[in-house]
PDB file of C-alpha atoms and ligand atoms in Angstrom:
ATOM      1  CA  MET A 159       8.841-198.409 176.831  1.00  0.00           C
ATOM      2  CA  SER A 160      10.942-201.285 177.921  1.00  0.00           C
ATOM      3  CA  GLY A 161       9.871-204.363 179.986  1.00  0.00           C
ATOM      4  CA  THR A 162       9.485-207.962 179.181  1.00  0.00           C
ATOM      5  CA  PHE A 163       7.135-210.114 177.203  1.00  0.00           C
ATOM      6  CA  PHE A 164       6.702-214.076 176.910  1.00  0.00           C
ATOM      7  CA  LEU A 165       7.896-215.817 173.710  1.00  0.00           C
ATOM      8  CA  ASP A 166       6.181-219.342 174.399  1.00  0.00           C
ATOM      9  CA  ASP A 167       7.370-219.921 177.985  1.00  0.00           C
ATOM     10  CA  GLN A 168      10.395-217.756 178.138  1.00  0.00           C
ATOM     11  CA  GLU A 169      10.435-214.289 179.573  1.00  0.00           C
ATOM     12  CA  ILE A 170      12.242-211.859 176.988  1.00  0.00           C
ATOM     13  CA  PRO A 171      13.425-208.532 178.088  1.00  0.00           C
ATOM     14  CA  PHE A 172      13.152-205.666 175.140  1.00  0.00           C
ATOM     15  CA  ARG A 173      14.019-202.075 174.923  1.00  0.00           C
ATOM     16  CA  GLU A 174      12.328-199.251 173.549  1.00  0.00           C
ATOM     17  CA  GLY A 175      11.535-199.530 169.748  1.00  0.00           C
ATOM     18  CA  GLN A 176      12.643-203.079 169.554  1.00  0.00           C
ATOM     19  CA  THR A 177      10.611-205.580 167.373  1.00  0.00           C
ATOM     20  CA  VAL A 178       9.571-209.184 168.713  1.00  0.00           C
ATOM     21  CA  LEU A 179      12.226-210.502 166.499  1.00  0.00           C
ATOM     22  CA  GLU A 180      15.122-208.172 167.602  1.00  0.00           C
ATOM     23  CA  ALA A 181      14.237-208.644 171.465  1.00  0.00           C
ATOM     24  CA  ALA A 182      14.047-212.568 170.702  1.00  0.00           C
ATOM     25  CA  LEU A 183      17.503-212.521 168.890  1.00  0.00           C
ATOM     26  CA  ALA A 184      19.000-210.434 171.537  1.00  0.00           C
ATOM     27  CA  ALA A 185      17.948-212.887 174.196  1.00  0.00           C
ATOM     28  CA  GLY A 186      19.340-215.893 172.272  1.00  0.00           C
ATOM     29  CA  ARG A 187      16.076-217.060 170.732  1.00  0.00           C
ATOM     30  CA  PHE A 188      16.035-217.891 167.184  1.00  0.00           C
ATOM     31  CA  ILE A 189      13.023-217.081 165.097  1.00  0.00           C
ATOM     32  CA  PRO A 190      13.205-218.199 161.362  1.00  0.00           C
ATOM     33  CA  HIS A 191      13.242-215.120 158.897  1.00  0.00           C
ATOM     34  CA  LEU A 192      14.435-214.401 155.470  1.00  0.00           C
ATOM     35  CA  CYS A 193      13.585-211.064 154.339  1.00  0.00           C
ATOM     36  CA  TRP A 194      14.970-209.267 157.521  1.00  0.00           C
ATOM     37  CA  ARG A 195      18.331-208.069 158.314  1.00  0.00           C
ATOM     38  CA  PRO A 196      19.358-205.855 161.420  1.00  0.00           C
ATOM     39  CA  GLU A 197      20.823-203.184 159.126  1.00  0.00           C
ATOM     40  CA  LEU A 198      17.724-202.459 156.911  1.00  0.00           C
ATOM     41  CA  GLU A 199      14.177-201.463 157.567  1.00  0.00           C
ATOM     42  CA  PRO A 200      11.831-204.556 157.867  1.00  0.00           C
ATOM     43  CA  HIS A 201       9.841-205.331 154.836  1.00  0.00           C
ATOM     44  CA  SER A 202       7.560-208.178 156.025  1.00  0.00           C
ATOM     45  CA  SER A 203       7.187-210.160 152.851  1.00  0.00           C
ATOM     46  CA  CYS A 204       8.609-213.668 153.410  1.00  0.00           C
ATOM     47  CA  ARG A 205       6.221-214.472 156.328  1.00  0.00           C
ATOM     48  CA  LEU A 206       8.684-217.138 157.651  1.00  0.00           C
ATOM     49  CA  CYS A 207       8.732-215.012 160.859  1.00  0.00           C
ATOM     50  CA  THR A 208       5.167-215.517 161.507  1.00  0.00           C
ATOM     51  CA  VAL A 209       4.130-215.836 165.348  1.00  0.00           C
ATOM     52  CA  LEU A 210       0.905-215.885 167.049  1.00  0.00           C
ATOM     53  CA  ILE A 211      -0.320-213.050 169.498  1.00  0.00           C
ATOM     54  CA  SER A 212      -3.736-213.589 171.094  1.00  0.00           C
ATOM     55  CA  GLY A 213      -4.431-216.201 168.387  1.00  0.00           C
ATOM     56  CA  ARG A 214      -3.732-213.897 165.528  1.00  0.00           C
ATOM     57  CA  PRO A 215      -0.807-213.932 163.008  1.00  0.00           C
ATOM     58  CA  PHE A 216       1.972-211.229 163.069  1.00  0.00           C
ATOM     59  CA  SER A 217       5.184-210.941 161.405  1.00  0.00           C
ATOM     60  CA  ALA A 218       7.687-210.943 164.257  1.00  0.00           C
ATOM     61  CA  CYS A 219       9.999-208.651 162.317  1.00  0.00           C
ATOM     62  CA  THR A 220       7.657-205.877 162.247  1.00  0.00           C
ATOM     63  CA  GLN A 221       5.605-206.439 165.383  1.00  0.00           C
ATOM     64  CA  PRO A 222       6.822-204.168 168.122  1.00  0.00           C
ATOM     65  CA  ALA A 223       7.553-205.904 171.389  1.00  0.00           C
ATOM     66  CA  MET A 224       4.993-204.862 174.067  1.00  0.00           C
ATOM     67  CA  LYS A 225       4.882-205.346 178.032  1.00  0.00           C
ATOM     68  CA  GLY A 226       3.196-208.488 179.049  1.00  0.00           C
ATOM     69  CA  GLN A 227       2.555-209.574 175.510  1.00  0.00           C
ATOM     70  CA  ARG A 228       2.181-213.352 175.001  1.00  0.00           C
ATOM     71  CA  VAL A 229       3.911-214.410 171.736  1.00  0.00           C
ATOM     72  CA  VAL A 230       3.621-218.043 170.533  1.00  0.00           C
ATOM     73  CA  CYS A 231       6.419-219.121 168.118  1.00  0.00           C
ATOM     74  CA  ASP A 232       7.171-222.725 168.507  1.00  0.00           C
ATOM     75  CA  THR A 233       4.259-224.857 167.818  1.00  0.00           C
ATOM     76  CA  PRO A 234       3.826-227.797 165.158  1.00  0.00           C
ATOM     77  CA  GLN A 235       1.589-225.836 163.215  1.00  0.00           C
ATOM     78  CA  LEU A 236       3.688-222.863 163.226  1.00  0.00           C
ATOM     79  CA  LYS A 237       6.695-224.780 162.129  1.00  0.00           C
ATOM     80  CA  ASP A 238       4.480-226.584 159.479  1.00  0.00           C
ATOM     81  CA  LEU A 239       3.403-223.145 158.154  1.00  0.00           C
ATOM     82  CA  ARG A 240       7.170-222.006 158.118  1.00  0.00           C
ATOM     83  CA  LYS A 241       8.112-225.248 156.230  1.00  0.00           C
ATOM     84  CA  ALA A 242       5.283-224.887 153.757  1.00  0.00           C
ATOM     85  CA  VAL A 243       6.174-221.062 152.935  1.00  0.00           C
ATOM     86  CA  THR A 244       9.897-222.237 152.494  1.00  0.00           C
ATOM     87  CA  GLN A 245       8.727-225.089 150.147  1.00  0.00           C
ATOM     88  CA  MET A 246       6.582-222.519 148.118  1.00  0.00           C
ATOM     89  CA  LEU A 247       9.599-220.311 147.628  1.00  0.00           C
ATOM     90  CA  PHE A 248      11.725-223.221 146.312  1.00  0.00           C
ATOM     91  CA  VAL A 249       8.853-224.200 143.764  1.00  0.00           C
ATOM     92  CA  GLU A 250       8.126-220.737 142.639  1.00  0.00           C
ATOM     93  CA  GLY A 251      11.640-220.286 141.266  1.00  0.00           C
ATOM     94  CA  ASN A 252      14.309-222.575 140.051  1.00  0.00           C
ATOM     95  CA  HIS A 253      16.379-223.490 142.664  1.00  0.00           C
ATOM     96  CA  PHE A 254      18.949-226.214 141.708  1.00  0.00           C
ATOM     97  CA  CYS A 255      21.288-226.313 144.817  1.00  0.00           C
ATOM     98  CA  PRO A 256      23.863-228.663 143.635  1.00  0.00           C
ATOM     99  CA  ALA A 257      24.630-226.213 140.605  1.00  0.00           C
ATOM    100  CA  CYS A 258      24.518-223.166 142.474  1.00  0.00           C
ATOM    101  CA  GLU A 259      27.562-221.181 143.459  1.00  0.00           C
ATOM    102  CA  ARG A 260      25.893-220.161 146.816  1.00  0.00           C
ATOM    103  CA  SER A 261      25.321-223.643 147.999  1.00  0.00           C
ATOM    104  CA  GLY A 262      26.437-223.704 151.533  1.00  0.00           C
ATOM    105  CA  SER A 263      25.983-219.906 151.927  1.00  0.00           C
ATOM    106  CA  CYS A 264      22.618-219.693 150.942  1.00  0.00           C
ATOM    107  CA  ARG A 265      19.980-218.622 153.422  1.00  0.00           C
ATOM    108  CA  LEU A 266      16.937-220.214 151.633  1.00  0.00           C
ATOM    109  CA  GLN A 267      18.947-223.378 151.650  1.00  0.00           C
ATOM    110  CA  ALA A 268      20.031-223.011 155.129  1.00  0.00           C
ATOM    111  CA  ALA A 269      16.247-222.206 156.330  1.00  0.00           C
ATOM    112  CA  ALA A 270      15.245-225.268 154.514  1.00  0.00           C
ATOM    113  CA  TYR A 271      17.654-227.510 156.561  1.00  0.00           C
ATOM    114  CA  HIS A 272      16.794-225.799 159.770  1.00  0.00           C
ATOM    115  CA  LEU A 273      13.181-226.294 159.236  1.00  0.00           C
ATOM    116  CA  GLY A 274      13.593-229.995 158.287  1.00  0.00           C
ATOM    117  CA  MET A 275      12.402-229.531 154.731  1.00  0.00           C
ATOM    118  CA  GLN A 276      12.933-233.082 152.997  1.00  0.00           C
ATOM    119  CA  ASP A 277      11.278-232.241 149.826  1.00  0.00           C
ATOM    120  CA  SER A 278       9.430-229.484 147.825  1.00  0.00           C
ATOM    121  CA  HIS A 279       5.972-230.949 148.436  1.00  0.00           C
ATOM    122  CA  PHE A 280       4.226-228.529 146.018  1.00  0.00           C
ATOM    123  CA  PRO A 281       4.488-229.039 142.222  1.00  0.00           C
ATOM    124  CA  HIS A 282       7.336-227.135 140.731  1.00  0.00           C
ATOM    125  CA  GLN A 283       6.320-224.130 138.625  1.00  0.00           C
ATOM    126  CA  PHE A 284       9.487-223.966 136.489  1.00  0.00           C
ATOM    127  CA  PRO A 285       9.020-220.237 135.658  1.00  0.00           C
ATOM    128  CA  VAL A 286      10.863-218.797 132.697  1.00  0.00           C
ATOM    129  CA  ARG A 287      12.851-215.681 133.920  1.00  0.00           C
ATOM    130  CA  GLU A 288      15.414-213.547 132.333  1.00  0.00           C
ATOM    131  CA  ARG A 289      19.064-213.488 133.383  1.00  0.00           C
ATOM    132  CA  ASP A 290      21.088-210.503 133.304  1.00  0.00           C
ATOM    133  CA  SER A 291      24.932-211.036 132.579  1.00  0.00           C
ATOM    134  CA  SER A 292      25.394-207.743 131.058  1.00  0.00           C
ATOM    135  CA  HIS A 293      27.462-206.286 133.893  1.00  0.00           C
ATOM    136  CA  PRO A 294      31.337-207.034 134.040  1.00  0.00           C
ATOM    137  CA  GLU A 295      31.216-207.713 137.746  1.00  0.00           C
ATOM    138  CA  VAL A 296      27.735-208.736 138.884  1.00  0.00           C
ATOM    139  CA  ASN A 297      25.557-211.324 137.668  1.00  0.00           C
ATOM    140  CA  LEU A 298      21.793-211.402 138.320  1.00  0.00           C
ATOM    141  CA  ASP A 299      20.130-214.863 137.874  1.00  0.00           C
ATOM    142  CA  ARG A 300      16.308-214.271 138.503  1.00  0.00           C
ATOM    143  CA  ASP A 301      15.813-218.132 138.612  1.00  0.00           C
ATOM    144  CA  ARG A 302      17.117-217.761 142.217  1.00  0.00           C
ATOM    145  CA  CYS A 303      15.276-214.727 143.204  1.00  0.00           C
ATOM    146  CA  ILE A 304      12.934-215.096 146.133  1.00  0.00           C
ATOM    147  CA  ARG A 305      11.781-211.227 145.785  1.00  0.00           C
ATOM    148  CA  CYS A 306      12.651-210.616 149.324  1.00  0.00           C
ATOM    149  CA  GLU A 307      13.725-207.101 148.308  1.00  0.00           C
ATOM    150  CA  LEU A 308      16.866-207.028 150.418  1.00  0.00           C
ATOM    151  CA  CYS A 309      18.961-205.833 147.397  1.00  0.00           C
ATOM    152  CA  VAL A 310      16.248-203.167 146.979  1.00  0.00           C
ATOM    153  CA  ARG A 311      16.464-201.948 150.224  1.00  0.00           C
ATOM    154  CA  ALA A 312      20.307-202.159 150.437  1.00  0.00           C
ATOM    155  CA  SER A 313      21.001-200.536 147.192  1.00  0.00           C
ATOM    156  CA  ARG A 314      18.733-197.593 148.313  1.00  0.00           C
ATOM    157  CA  GLN A 315      19.475-197.511 152.155  1.00  0.00           C
ATOM    158  CA  LEU A 316      23.108-198.526 152.275  1.00  0.00           C
ATOM    159  CA  ASP A 317      24.668-197.910 148.874  1.00  0.00           C
ATOM    160  CA  GLY A 318      22.688-194.871 147.958  1.00  0.00           C
ATOM    161  CA  LYS A 319      22.286-196.113 144.440  1.00  0.00           C
ATOM    162  CA  ASN A 320      18.690-197.376 143.864  1.00  0.00           C
ATOM    163  CA  VAL A 321      19.739-199.994 141.387  1.00  0.00           C
ATOM    164  CA  PHE A 322      16.617-202.452 141.895  1.00  0.00           C
ATOM    165  CA  GLY A 323      12.859-202.389 142.249  1.00  0.00           C
ATOM    166  CA  ILE A 324      10.032-205.018 142.340  1.00  0.00           C
ATOM    167  CA  HIS A 325       7.340-204.627 139.842  1.00  0.00           C
ATOM    168  CA  GLY A 326       3.945-206.549 140.129  1.00  0.00           C
ATOM    169  CA  ARG A 327       2.551-208.461 143.094  1.00  0.00           C
ATOM    170  CA  GLY A 328       2.569-212.000 144.396  1.00  0.00           C
ATOM    171  CA  VAL A 329       4.002-214.784 142.398  1.00  0.00           C
ATOM    172  CA  THR A 330       4.021-212.645 139.264  1.00  0.00           C
ATOM    173  CA  SER A 331       6.169-209.999 140.686  1.00  0.00           C
ATOM    174  CA  ARG A 332       9.559-209.655 139.279  1.00  0.00           C
ATOM    175  CA  LEU A 333      12.905-207.990 140.317  1.00  0.00           C
ATOM    176  CA  GLU A 334      13.622-205.179 137.755  1.00  0.00           C
ATOM    177  CA  VAL A 335      16.726-203.175 137.289  1.00  0.00           C
ATOM    178  CA  ASN A 336      16.207-199.348 137.412  1.00  0.00           C
ATOM    179  CA  ALA A 337      17.832-198.553 133.998  1.00  0.00           C
ATOM    180  CA  PRO A 338      16.147-197.244 130.825  1.00  0.00           C
ATOM    181  CA  SER A 339      17.534-200.686 129.168  1.00  0.00           C
ATOM    182  CA  GLY A 340      16.505-202.517 132.087  1.00  0.00           C
ATOM    183  CA  LEU A 341      20.139-203.893 132.268  1.00  0.00           C
ATOM    184  CA  LEU A 342      22.628-204.112 135.219  1.00  0.00           C
ATOM    185  CA  ARG A 343      25.454-202.750 132.812  1.00  0.00           C
ATOM    186  CA  ASP A 344      23.656-199.403 132.638  1.00  0.00           C
ATOM    187  CA  THR A 345      23.683-199.042 136.536  1.00  0.00           C
ATOM    188  CA  ALA A 346      26.174-197.875 138.986  1.00  0.00           C
ATOM    189  CA  ILE A 347      26.165-201.242 140.706  1.00  0.00           C
ATOM    190  CA  ALA A 348      29.490-202.806 141.891  1.00  0.00           C
ATOM    191  CA  ALA A 349      30.718-206.016 143.228  1.00  0.00           C
ATOM    192  CA  GLU A 350      31.262-204.635 146.674  1.00  0.00           C
ATOM    193  CA  ASP A 351      27.894-203.317 147.038  1.00  0.00           C
ATOM    194  CA  GLN A 352      25.817-204.228 149.954  1.00  0.00           C
ATOM    195  CA  ALA A 353      22.963-205.079 147.758  1.00  0.00           C
ATOM    196  CA  VAL A 354      24.929-207.845 146.223  1.00  0.00           C
ATOM    197  CA  ALA A 355      26.247-209.046 149.645  1.00  0.00           C
ATOM    198  CA  PHE A 356      22.799-209.016 151.230  1.00  0.00           C
ATOM    199  CA  CYS A 357      21.050-211.439 148.588  1.00  0.00           C
ATOM    200  CA  PRO A 358      20.374-214.511 150.740  1.00  0.00           C
ATOM    201  CA  THR A 359      20.484-216.776 147.366  1.00  0.00           C
ATOM    202  CA  GLY A 360      22.483-217.125 144.433  1.00  0.00           C
ATOM    203  CA  ALA A 361      20.444-214.526 142.619  1.00  0.00           C
ATOM    204  CA  LEU A 362      23.162-212.052 142.881  1.00  0.00           C
ATOM    205  CA  THR A 363      26.606-213.055 142.559  1.00  0.00           C
ATOM    206  CA  VAL A 364      30.027-211.640 141.832  1.00  0.00           C
ATOM    207  CA  LYS A 365      31.656-212.848 138.498  1.00  0.00           C
ATOM    208  CA  ARG A 366      34.793-214.641 138.519  1.00  0.00           C
ATOM    209  CA  ARG A 367      34.794-215.577 142.201  1.00  0.00           C
ATOM    210  CA  GLY A 368      32.608-218.740 141.892  1.00  0.00           C
ATOM    211  CA  PHE A 369      33.712-221.425 144.270  1.00  0.00           C
ATOM    212  CA  GLU A 370      36.396-219.467 145.779  1.00  0.00           C
ATOM    213  CA  LEU A 371      35.339-221.374 149.055  1.00  0.00           C
ATOM    214  CA  PRO A 372      35.276-224.950 148.397  1.00  0.00           C
ATOM    215  CA  ILE A 373      31.855-226.730 149.127  1.00  0.00           C
ATOM    216  CA  GLY A 374      31.974-228.244 152.573  1.00  0.00           C
ATOM    217  CA  GLU A 375      33.801-225.062 154.237  1.00  0.00           C
ATOM    218  CA  ARG A 376      31.010-222.461 153.689  1.00  0.00           C
ATOM    219  CA  ARG A 377      29.224-220.636 156.410  1.00  0.00           C
ATOM    220  CA  PHE A 378      25.983-223.036 156.539  1.00  0.00           C
ATOM    221  CA  ASP A 379      28.058-226.098 155.928  1.00  0.00           C
ATOM    222  CA  ARG A 380      29.920-225.373 159.102  1.00  0.00           C
ATOM    223  CA  SER A 381      26.926-223.878 161.301  1.00  0.00           C
ATOM    224  CA  ASP A 382      23.303-224.077 161.525  1.00  0.00           C
ATOM    225  CA  LEU A 383      21.155-220.913 160.529  1.00  0.00           C
ATOM    226  CA  ALA A 384      20.046-220.205 163.907  1.00  0.00           C
ATOM    227  CA  THR A 385      23.656-220.466 165.300  1.00  0.00           C
ATOM    228  CA  GLU A 386      25.023-218.241 162.626  1.00  0.00           C
ATOM    229  CA  VAL A 387      22.191-215.673 162.911  1.00  0.00           C
ATOM    230  CA  LEU A 388      22.413-215.512 166.646  1.00  0.00           C
ATOM    231  CA  GLU A 389      26.203-215.154 166.819  1.00  0.00           C
ATOM    232  CA  ALA A 390      26.286-212.487 164.112  1.00  0.00           C
ATOM    233  CA  PHE A 391      23.498-210.428 166.059  1.00  0.00           C
ATOM    234  CA  ALA A 392      25.011-210.736 169.176  1.00  0.00           C
ATOM    235  CA  ALA A 393      28.354-209.305 167.741  1.00  0.00           C
ATOM    236  CA  LYS A 394      26.452-206.447 166.170  1.00  0.00           C
ATOM    237  CA  GLU A 395      24.692-205.759 169.512  1.00  0.00           C
ATOM    238  CA  ALA A 396      28.130-205.728 171.425  1.00  0.00           C
ATOM    239  CA  ARG A 397      29.637-203.434 168.725  1.00  0.00           C
ATOM    240  CA  HIS A 398      26.647-201.001 168.744  1.00  0.00           C
ATOM    241  CA  GLY A 399      25.126-201.515 172.236  1.00  0.00           C
TER     242      GLY A 399
HETATM  243 FE1  SF4 B 447      16.127-210.962 147.199  1.00  0.00          FE
HETATM  244 FE2  SF4 B 447      18.406-211.366 145.951  1.00  0.00          FE
HETATM  245 FE3  SF4 B 447      15.943-211.597 144.648  1.00  0.00          FE
HETATM  246 FE4  SF4 B 447      17.186-209.249 145.547  1.00  0.00          FE
HETATM  247  S1  SF4 B 447      17.863-210.651 143.957  1.00  0.00           S
HETATM  248  S2  SF4 B 447      14.999-209.834 145.811  1.00  0.00           S
HETATM  249  S3  SF4 B 447      17.995-209.908 147.382  1.00  0.00           S
HETATM  250  S4  SF4 B 447      16.563-213.036 146.303  1.00  0.00           S
HETATM  251 FE1  FES B 448       9.513-211.132 158.877  1.00  0.00          FE
HETATM  252 FE2  FES B 448      10.143-211.993 156.258  1.00  0.00          FE
HETATM  253  S1  FES B 448      11.441-211.894 158.103  1.00  0.00           S
HETATM  254  S2  FES B 448       8.187-211.288 157.106  1.00  0.00           S
END
């Protein structure tokens, strides 16, 4: 079924099978999101894309677009909720942006800027998490992991390797490496893997490429998250129709 629905006051066309988020992006409307990418099955874990339909919260990344639906997205309350969710992600991990190789190309940092986050608001939890520098090409810094499972899905669905898994639930969940030793060196991961490229933060990085692109010239130094995402989505739609 195709048709239109309303996103706030804007009429949005949709195609059969599109979610609210996909139809919104195709129409040039940005809904903040972190754990969704168009190439992967949605996962609905970050809750940044929360919208209201008939007064109830739904994840726009998994909610199918439906004819005549009225979707509420840009209210002060929902903006505050998204900001609070982002602040929680910062305090649950150890994100020290000035010292991170991904600063300027990190989607968590870019989301924080986009949402007008000025501080962490909540007390920092300073969790103790293991790093894994055992692999010759790829580094895993769990301090920067937001457990979005993009690497888990990309490794399975795009790389065909199943290198990662998430164990546990909620704030105690942890990114695991699927090897008897639990170490990246005993997996088939490679620097070119989509699992590494799709990590939105500095949790997965390629060794010996640190600061190849100077600070100030990176993706989100040049462009707001919304602009970057909308341009990339439009280019993908143009390629695949
Ligand atoms: Fe997400 Fe990166 Fe953590 Fe994987 S390593 S769960 S992609 S933040
Ligand atoms: Fe929808 Fe994360 S993008 S829940």
